[in-house]
CSV table of C-alpha atoms in Angstrom, one decimal:
chain,number,residue,atom,x,y,z
A,1,MET,CA,-17.8,4.0,-15.7
A,2,SER,CA,-15.9,4.1,-19.0
A,3,ILE,CA,-12.1,3.6,-18.5
A,4,LYS,CA,-10.1,4.7,-21.5
A,5,SER,CA,-7.2,6.4,-19.7
A,6,ILE,CA,-5.3,5.0,-16.7
A,7,CYS,CA,-2.3,6.6,-15.0
A,8,ILE,CA,-0.2,4.8,-12.5
A,9,TYR,CA,1.2,7.4,-10.2
A,10,GLY,CA,4.3,5.9,-8.6
A,11,ALA,CA,5.4,3.1,-10.9
A,12,GLY,CA,7.7,1.4,-8.4
A,13,ALA,CA,7.4,-2.3,-7.5
A,14,LEU,CA,3.6,-2.7,-7.2
A,15,GLY,CA,2.5,0.3,-9.3
A,16,GLY,CA,5.0,-0.7,-12.1
A,17,ALA,CA,3.8,-4.3,-12.0
A,18,ILE,CA,0.2,-3.2,-12.5
A,19,ALA,CA,1.3,-0.8,-15.3
A,20,VAL,CA,3.0,-3.6,-17.2
A,21,LYS,CA,0.0,-6.0,-16.8
A,22,LEU,CA,-2.4,-3.3,-18.1
A,23,ALA,CA,-0.2,-2.2,-21.0
A,24,SER,CA,0.5,-5.8,-22.1
A,25,GLN,CA,-3.1,-6.9,-22.1
A,26,ALA,CA,-4.2,-7.9,-25.6
A,27,GLY,CA,-7.2,-5.8,-26.7
A,28,ASN,CA,-6.9,-3.2,-24.0
A,29,ASP,CA,-7.6,0.1,-25.8
A,30,ALA,CA,-7.0,2.2,-22.7
A,31,THR,CA,-4.1,4.6,-22.7
A,32,ILE,CA,-1.7,3.6,-20.0
A,33,SER,CA,0.8,6.1,-18.5
A,34,VAL,CA,3.1,6.2,-15.5
A,35,VAL,CA,4.6,8.8,-13.3
A,36,ALA,CA,8.1,7.9,-12.1
A,37,ARG,CA,11.4,9.6,-11.4
A,38,GLY,CA,15.1,9.3,-11.4
A,39,ALA,CA,17.0,6.4,-12.9
A,40,HIS,CA,13.8,4.3,-12.9
A,41,LEU,CA,12.1,6.8,-15.2
A,42,ASP,CA,15.2,7.1,-17.5
A,43,ALA,CA,15.3,3.3,-17.9
A,44,ILE,CA,11.5,3.1,-18.7
A,45,ARG,CA,11.9,5.8,-21.3
A,46,ASP,CA,15.0,4.1,-22.9
A,47,ASN,CA,14.1,0.4,-22.6
A,48,GLY,CA,10.5,0.2,-21.5
A,49,LEU,CA,9.2,-1.3,-18.3
A,50,SER,CA,9.9,-4.9,-17.6
A,51,LEU,CA,8.2,-7.3,-15.2
A,52,ARG,CA,9.3,-10.8,-14.3
A,53,GLU,CA,6.5,-12.7,-12.8
A,54,ALA,CA,6.9,-15.5,-10.3
A,55,ASN,CA,8.0,-18.7,-12.1
A,56,ALA,CA,8.0,-16.9,-15.5
A,57,GLU,CA,10.6,-18.0,-18.1
A,58,LYS,CA,11.1,-14.5,-19.5
A,59,PRO,CA,10.0,-11.0,-18.5
A,60,LEU,CA,7.2,-9.0,-20.0
A,61,ASN,CA,8.4,-5.7,-21.5
A,62,VAL,CA,6.1,-2.8,-22.5
A,63,ARG,CA,6.6,0.7,-23.9
A,64,LEU,CA,4.3,3.3,-22.4
A,65,ILE,CA,4.0,7.0,-21.7
A,66,ALA,CA,6.4,7.9,-18.8
A,67,THR,CA,6.9,11.2,-17.1
A,68,ASP,CA,8.0,12.8,-13.9
A,69,ASP,CA,5.6,15.7,-14.4
A,70,PRO,CA,1.9,14.6,-14.2
A,71,LYS,CA,0.8,18.0,-15.4
A,72,THR,CA,2.0,17.0,-18.9
A,73,LEU,CA,-0.7,14.3,-19.0
A,74,PRO,CA,-4.4,14.8,-19.7
A,75,PRO,CA,-7.0,14.2,-17.0
A,76,GLN,CA,-7.6,10.5,-16.5
A,77,ASP,CA,-10.5,8.2,-16.0
A,78,LEU,CA,-8.6,6.2,-13.4
A,79,VAL,CA,-5.6,6.9,-11.3
A,80,ILE,CA,-3.8,4.2,-9.4
A,81,THR,CA,-1.3,5.3,-6.8
A,82,GLY,CA,1.7,3.1,-6.0
A,83,LEU,CA,3.1,5.6,-3.5
A,84,LYS,CA,3.7,4.8,0.2
A,85,GLY,CA,1.7,6.7,2.8
A,86,HIS,CA,4.4,9.2,3.6
A,87,GLN,CA,4.9,10.0,-0.1
A,88,LEU,CA,1.3,10.9,-0.8
A,89,ALA,CA,0.9,14.4,0.7
A,90,PRO,CA,3.8,15.8,-1.3
A,91,ALA,CA,2.2,14.4,-4.5
A,92,ALA,CA,-1.3,15.7,-3.8
A,93,GLU,CA,-1.1,18.5,-6.3
A,94,GLY,CA,0.3,16.3,-9.0
A,95,ILE,CA,-2.4,13.7,-8.5
A,96,THR,CA,-5.0,16.5,-8.5
A,97,SER,CA,-3.8,17.6,-11.9
A,98,LEU,CA,-4.9,14.2,-13.3
A,99,LEU,CA,-8.5,14.4,-12.0
A,100,LYS,CA,-11.7,15.3,-13.8
A,101,GLU,CA,-15.4,14.8,-13.0
A,102,GLY,CA,-15.9,11.1,-12.3
A,103,THR,CA,-12.2,10.2,-11.9
A,104,ARG,CA,-11.6,7.5,-9.3
A,105,VAL,CA,-8.3,6.9,-7.5
A,106,VAL,CA,-7.3,3.4,-6.4
A,107,MET,CA,-4.8,3.8,-3.6
A,108,ILE,CA,-2.6,0.8,-2.9
A,109,LEU,CA,-1.5,1.4,0.6
A,110,ASN,CA,-0.1,-0.5,3.6
A,111,GLY,CA,-1.3,0.4,7.0
A,112,ILE,CA,-3.9,2.9,8.0
A,113,PRO,CA,-4.8,5.2,5.1
A,114,TRP,CA,-5.5,8.9,5.3
A,115,TRP,CA,-9.1,8.3,4.2
A,116,TYR,CA,-9.8,5.6,6.8
A,117,PHE,CA,-12.6,7.2,8.7
A,118,HIS,CA,-14.5,8.5,5.7
A,119,ARG,CA,-18.0,7.1,5.7
A,120,ASP,CA,-16.9,4.7,8.4
A,121,THR,CA,-19.8,2.9,10.1
A,122,GLN,CA,-17.6,0.4,12.1
A,123,SER,CA,-16.3,2.8,14.6
A,124,ARG,CA,-17.7,5.9,16.4
A,125,HIS,CA,-15.2,8.2,14.5
A,126,ALA,CA,-16.7,8.8,11.0
A,127,GLU,CA,-14.8,11.6,9.1
A,128,LEU,CA,-12.0,11.8,11.7
A,129,GLN,CA,-8.8,13.1,10.1
A,130,PHE,CA,-5.2,12.6,11.3
A,131,ASP,CA,-2.6,15.2,10.5
A,132,GLU,CA,0.1,12.6,10.8
A,133,LEU,CA,-1.3,10.9,7.7
A,134,ASP,CA,-2.5,14.0,5.8
A,135,PRO,CA,-0.6,17.1,6.9
A,136,GLY,CA,-2.8,20.1,6.7
A,137,GLY,CA,-5.6,18.0,5.2
A,138,ARG,CA,-4.2,18.4,1.7
A,139,LEU,CA,-5.2,15.0,0.4
A,140,TRP,CA,-8.7,15.3,1.9
A,141,ARG,CA,-9.1,18.7,0.4
A,142,LEU,CA,-7.5,18.4,-3.0
A,143,ILE,CA,-8.2,14.7,-4.0
A,144,GLY,CA,-11.2,14.1,-1.7
A,145,PRO,CA,-11.9,10.8,0.1
A,146,GLU,CA,-15.1,10.4,-2.0
A,147,ARG,CA,-12.9,9.6,-5.1
A,148,VAL,CA,-10.9,6.8,-3.3
A,149,ILE,CA,-11.2,3.1,-3.9
A,150,GLY,CA,-9.2,1.3,-1.1
A,151,CYS,CA,-6.8,-1.4,-2.1
A,152,VAL,CA,-5.0,-3.9,0.0
A,153,ALA,CA,-2.2,-5.8,-1.9
A,154,TYR,CA,-0.9,-9.2,-1.0
A,155,GLN,CA,1.9,-9.2,-3.5
A,156,GLY,CA,5.6,-9.4,-3.0
A,157,ALA,CA,7.4,-7.1,-5.4
A,158,GLU,CA,10.8,-5.4,-5.8
A,159,VAL,CA,12.5,-3.1,-8.2
A,160,ILE,CA,15.6,-5.2,-8.9
A,161,ASN,CA,17.1,-2.7,-11.4
A,162,PRO,CA,15.9,0.6,-12.8
A,163,GLY,CA,13.1,-0.3,-15.2
A,164,GLU,CA,13.0,-3.9,-14.0
A,165,ILE,CA,10.5,-5.4,-11.5
A,166,GLN,CA,10.4,-8.9,-9.9
A,167,LEU,CA,7.4,-10.5,-8.4
A,168,ALA,CA,8.0,-12.9,-5.5
A,169,ASN,CA,4.6,-14.7,-5.8
A,170,ASN,CA,1.4,-14.8,-7.6
A,171,GLY,CA,-0.4,-12.4,-5.3
A,172,ARG,CA,-3.8,-10.8,-5.1
A,173,PHE,CA,-5.5,-7.4,-4.6
A,174,VAL,CA,-8.6,-6.6,-2.6
A,175,LEU,CA,-10.6,-3.5,-3.6
A,176,GLY,CA,-13.3,-1.8,-1.6
A,177,GLU,CA,-15.3,1.5,-1.3
A,178,PRO,CA,-14.8,3.3,2.0
A,179,SER,CA,-18.7,3.3,2.2
A,180,GLY,CA,-18.9,-0.4,1.9
A,181,GLU,CA,-20.9,-0.2,-1.3
A,182,ILE,CA,-20.3,-2.6,-4.2
A,183,SER,CA,-20.6,0.3,-6.6
A,184,PRO,CA,-20.7,0.3,-10.4
A,185,ASP,CA,-17.3,2.1,-10.4
A,186,LEU,CA,-15.8,-0.6,-8.1
A,187,GLU,CA,-17.1,-3.3,-10.4
A,188,ALA,CA,-15.8,-1.6,-13.5
A,189,ILE,CA,-12.4,-1.1,-12.1
A,190,ALA,CA,-12.2,-4.6,-10.8
A,191,ALA,CA,-13.2,-5.9,-14.3
A,192,VAL,CA,-10.4,-3.9,-16.0
A,193,LEU,CA,-7.8,-5.1,-13.6
A,194,THR,CA,-9.0,-8.7,-13.8
A,195,ASP,CA,-8.9,-8.6,-17.6
A,196,ALA,CA,-5.3,-7.5,-17.3
A,197,GLY,CA,-4.5,-10.8,-15.5
A,198,LEU,CA,-4.5,-9.5,-11.9
A,199,ASN,CA,-6.1,-11.5,-9.1
A,200,ILE,CA,-8.8,-9.1,-7.9
A,201,THR,CA,-11.5,-9.5,-5.4
A,202,THR,CA,-13.9,-6.8,-4.0
A,203,THR,CA,-15.2,-6.5,-0.5
A,204,PRO,CA,-17.8,-4.5,1.4
A,205,VAL,CA,-15.5,-4.4,4.4
A,206,ILE,CA,-12.2,-3.0,3.2
A,207,ARG,CA,-11.3,-1.9,6.7
A,208,ASP,CA,-11.3,-5.5,7.8
A,209,GLU,CA,-8.8,-6.3,5.1
A,210,ILE,CA,-6.7,-3.3,6.1
A,211,TRP,CA,-6.4,-4.5,9.7
A,212,SER,CA,-5.8,-8.1,8.6
A,213,LYS,CA,-2.8,-7.1,6.6
A,214,LEU,CA,-1.7,-4.6,9.1
A,215,MET,CA,-1.3,-7.3,11.7
A,216,GLY,CA,1.6,-8.6,9.7
A,217,ASN,CA,3.0,-5.3,8.5
A,218,THR,CA,3.2,-3.7,11.9
A,219,ALA,CA,5.2,-6.6,13.2
A,220,PHE,CA,7.4,-7.7,10.3
A,221,ASN,CA,8.3,-4.4,8.6
A,222,PRO,CA,10.0,-2.6,11.5
A,223,ILE,CA,11.5,-5.7,13.0
A,224,SER,CA,13.0,-6.6,9.7
A,225,ALA,CA,14.4,-3.1,9.3
A,226,LEU,CA,15.8,-3.1,12.9
A,227,THR,CA,17.5,-6.6,12.4
A,228,ARG,CA,18.1,-6.6,8.6
A,229,ALA,CA,16.4,-10.1,8.8
A,230,LEU,CA,14.4,-11.8,6.1
A,231,MET,CA,11.0,-13.2,7.0
A,232,THR,CA,12.4,-16.7,7.3
A,233,ASP,CA,15.1,-15.5,9.7
A,234,ILE,CA,12.5,-13.7,11.9
A,235,MET,CA,10.2,-16.7,12.2
A,236,ALA,CA,13.2,-19.0,12.9
A,237,ASP,CA,14.3,-16.9,15.9
A,238,PRO,CA,12.2,-17.7,19.0
A,239,ALA,CA,12.7,-14.3,20.6
A,240,LEU,CA,11.8,-12.4,17.4
A,241,SER,CA,8.8,-14.6,16.6
A,242,THR,CA,7.5,-14.1,20.1
A,243,THR,CA,7.8,-10.4,19.6
A,244,VAL,CA,5.9,-10.7,16.4
A,245,GLY,CA,3.1,-12.4,18.2
A,246,LYS,CA,2.9,-9.7,20.8
A,247,VAL,CA,2.7,-7.0,18.2
A,248,MET,CA,0.0,-8.9,16.3
A,249,ASN,CA,-2.1,-9.2,19.5
A,250,GLU,CA,-1.9,-5.5,20.0
A,251,VAL,CA,-2.9,-4.7,16.4
A,252,ARG,CA,-5.8,-7.1,16.7
A,253,ALA,CA,-7.0,-5.5,20.0
A,254,VAL,CA,-6.9,-2.0,18.5
A,255,GLY,CA,-8.6,-3.1,15.3
A,256,GLU,CA,-11.4,-4.8,17.2
A,257,ALA,CA,-11.9,-1.7,19.4
A,258,LEU,CA,-12.6,0.2,16.1
A,259,GLY,CA,-15.1,-2.5,14.8
A,260,ALA,CA,-12.8,-4.5,12.6
A,261,ARG,CA,-13.3,-8.3,12.3
A,262,PHE,CA,-10.4,-10.7,11.8
A,263,SER,CA,-10.7,-13.9,9.8
A,264,MET,CA,-7.5,-15.4,11.4
A,265,THR,CA,-6.3,-15.8,15.0
A,266,VAL,CA,-2.8,-14.6,15.8
A,267,GLU,CA,-1.7,-18.2,16.1
A,268,GLN,CA,-3.0,-18.9,12.6
A,269,ARG,CA,-1.4,-15.8,11.2
A,270,LEU,CA,2.0,-16.8,12.7
A,271,GLU,CA,1.7,-20.2,11.2
A,272,GLN,CA,0.9,-18.7,7.8
A,273,SER,CA,4.0,-16.4,8.2
A,274,ARG,CA,6.3,-19.4,8.5
A,275,HIS,CA,5.5,-20.4,4.9
A,276,ILE,CA,6.0,-17.0,3.2
A,277,GLY,CA,9.7,-17.6,2.5
A,278,ALA,CA,12.9,-15.6,2.4
A,279,VAL,CA,11.2,-12.3,1.6
A,280,ARG,CA,12.7,-8.8,2.2
A,281,THR,CA,9.9,-6.6,3.5
A,282,SER,CA,9.3,-3.2,1.9
A,283,MET,CA,10.7,-1.4,4.9
A,284,LEU,CA,13.9,-3.4,4.7
A,285,GLN,CA,14.1,-2.6,1.0
A,286,ASP,CA,13.7,1.1,1.7
A,287,LEU,CA,16.3,1.0,4.5
A,288,ILE,CA,18.9,-0.7,2.2
A,289,GLY,CA,18.1,1.8,-0.5
A,290,GLY,CA,18.6,4.8,1.9
A,291,LYS,CA,14.9,5.8,1.5
A,292,ALA,CA,12.6,7.3,4.2
A,293,LEU,CA,10.8,4.5,6.0
A,294,GLU,CA,7.0,4.1,6.0
A,295,ILE,CA,6.6,4.3,9.8
A,296,THR,CA,3.4,6.3,10.6
A,297,PRO,CA,0.8,4.3,8.7
A,298,LEU,CA,2.3,0.9,9.8
A,299,VAL,CA,3.3,1.5,13.4
A,300,GLY,CA,2.6,5.1,14.5
A,301,MET,CA,-1.2,4.8,13.7
A,302,VAL,CA,-1.5,1.6,15.7
A,303,VAL,CA,-0.2,3.5,18.7
A,304,ALA,CA,-2.3,6.6,18.0
A,305,LEU,CA,-5.5,4.6,17.5
A,306,GLY,CA,-4.7,2.5,20.5
A,307,ARG,CA,-4.7,5.7,22.6
A,308,LEU,CA,-7.9,6.9,20.9
A,309,SER,CA,-9.5,3.6,21.8
A,310,ALA,CA,-7.9,3.2,25.3
A,311,VAL,CA,-6.1,0.0,24.1
A,312,PRO,CA,-2.5,-0.4,25.5
A,313,THR,CA,0.2,-1.0,22.9
A,314,PRO,CA,3.5,-1.2,24.8
A,315,VAL,CA,5.4,-3.4,22.4
A,316,SER,CA,4.4,-1.4,19.4
A,317,GLU,CA,5.3,1.8,21.2
A,318,THR,CA,8.8,0.5,21.9
A,319,ILE,CA,9.3,-0.6,18.3
A,320,LEU,CA,8.0,2.8,17.1
A,321,ALA,CA,10.6,4.6,19.1
A,322,LEU,CA,13.4,2.3,17.8
A,323,VAL,CA,12.5,2.4,14.2
A,324,THR,CA,11.9,6.1,14.2
A,325,GLN,CA,15.5,6.6,15.5
A,326,LEU,CA,16.8,4.1,12.9
A,327,ASP,CA,15.1,6.2,10.2
A,328,ARG,CA,16.7,9.4,11.4
A,329,GLU,CA,20.1,7.8,11.4
A,330,ASN,CA,19.5,6.2,8.0
A,331,GLN,CA,18.4,9.5,6.5
A,332,ARG,CA,21.4,11.3,8.1
A,333,GLY,CA,23.8,8.9,6.5
A,334,SER,CA,22.2,8.7,3.1
């Protein structure tokens, strides 16, 4: 796979960080472009896109092609989406306009992705589709799950001002084919991103990585939004940390029922969470910004897949009801 053109579709916190790393790489002859919107796009056009990495003395700043209309860009060798799960379906046609034969699409997503059951050998549900994740099957039909490279990001990031991104840590990204193959495309994409200075690993079991991260996301994201609490505040509160543990146990039970394997126990994950620091989750960031919350992939699908697998999820169901109402009120007031 020859990668000479890369478009980051959704150059927010994570997508924008990757764009800066790619565009600032010495010797990278690939054309880097971004699709963004609003004040963030205006700032990128006027002043470039800036990234302040964890512990860096000064930010990286790059100039790159930036647009809110993907149809003005030529077809790409590689598309990397930085959109949240609920933002993907409305962007399906725009993403499709960037595709040609052989284009791969790296989708950085939290939670259960729309392509989850494509070529899935871990469960008994291969090729199952969920309308909640992909209304009308638009993503499946227009982009196609066969183009997708799954990506699980362990990277705290935030847009602190239009055109300015701050990284909270030196994170990592895990890439994998839905089929479990370590394909030539996967290796080529991993090499390009590694050369840009990103911490990249590949895996034949990307679904295990999805569930491992989801164990934290399903607990911390909605609880932080409901309480406005930072990660440190949640873990310091005995009642909240106990609730986090209950949610993690439910997520683990659902994941295991679908064939996922977890490398950590719930107790180990809770202990790890105590050392993350005063981080604002992505859902809390969206709540404060008046944006729609990423509920279905993170919480709704745990409940839905629990029902599919006959695994009870009472705590997650309660949190789902509460955060759904919070999102309604937040959108009504924004």
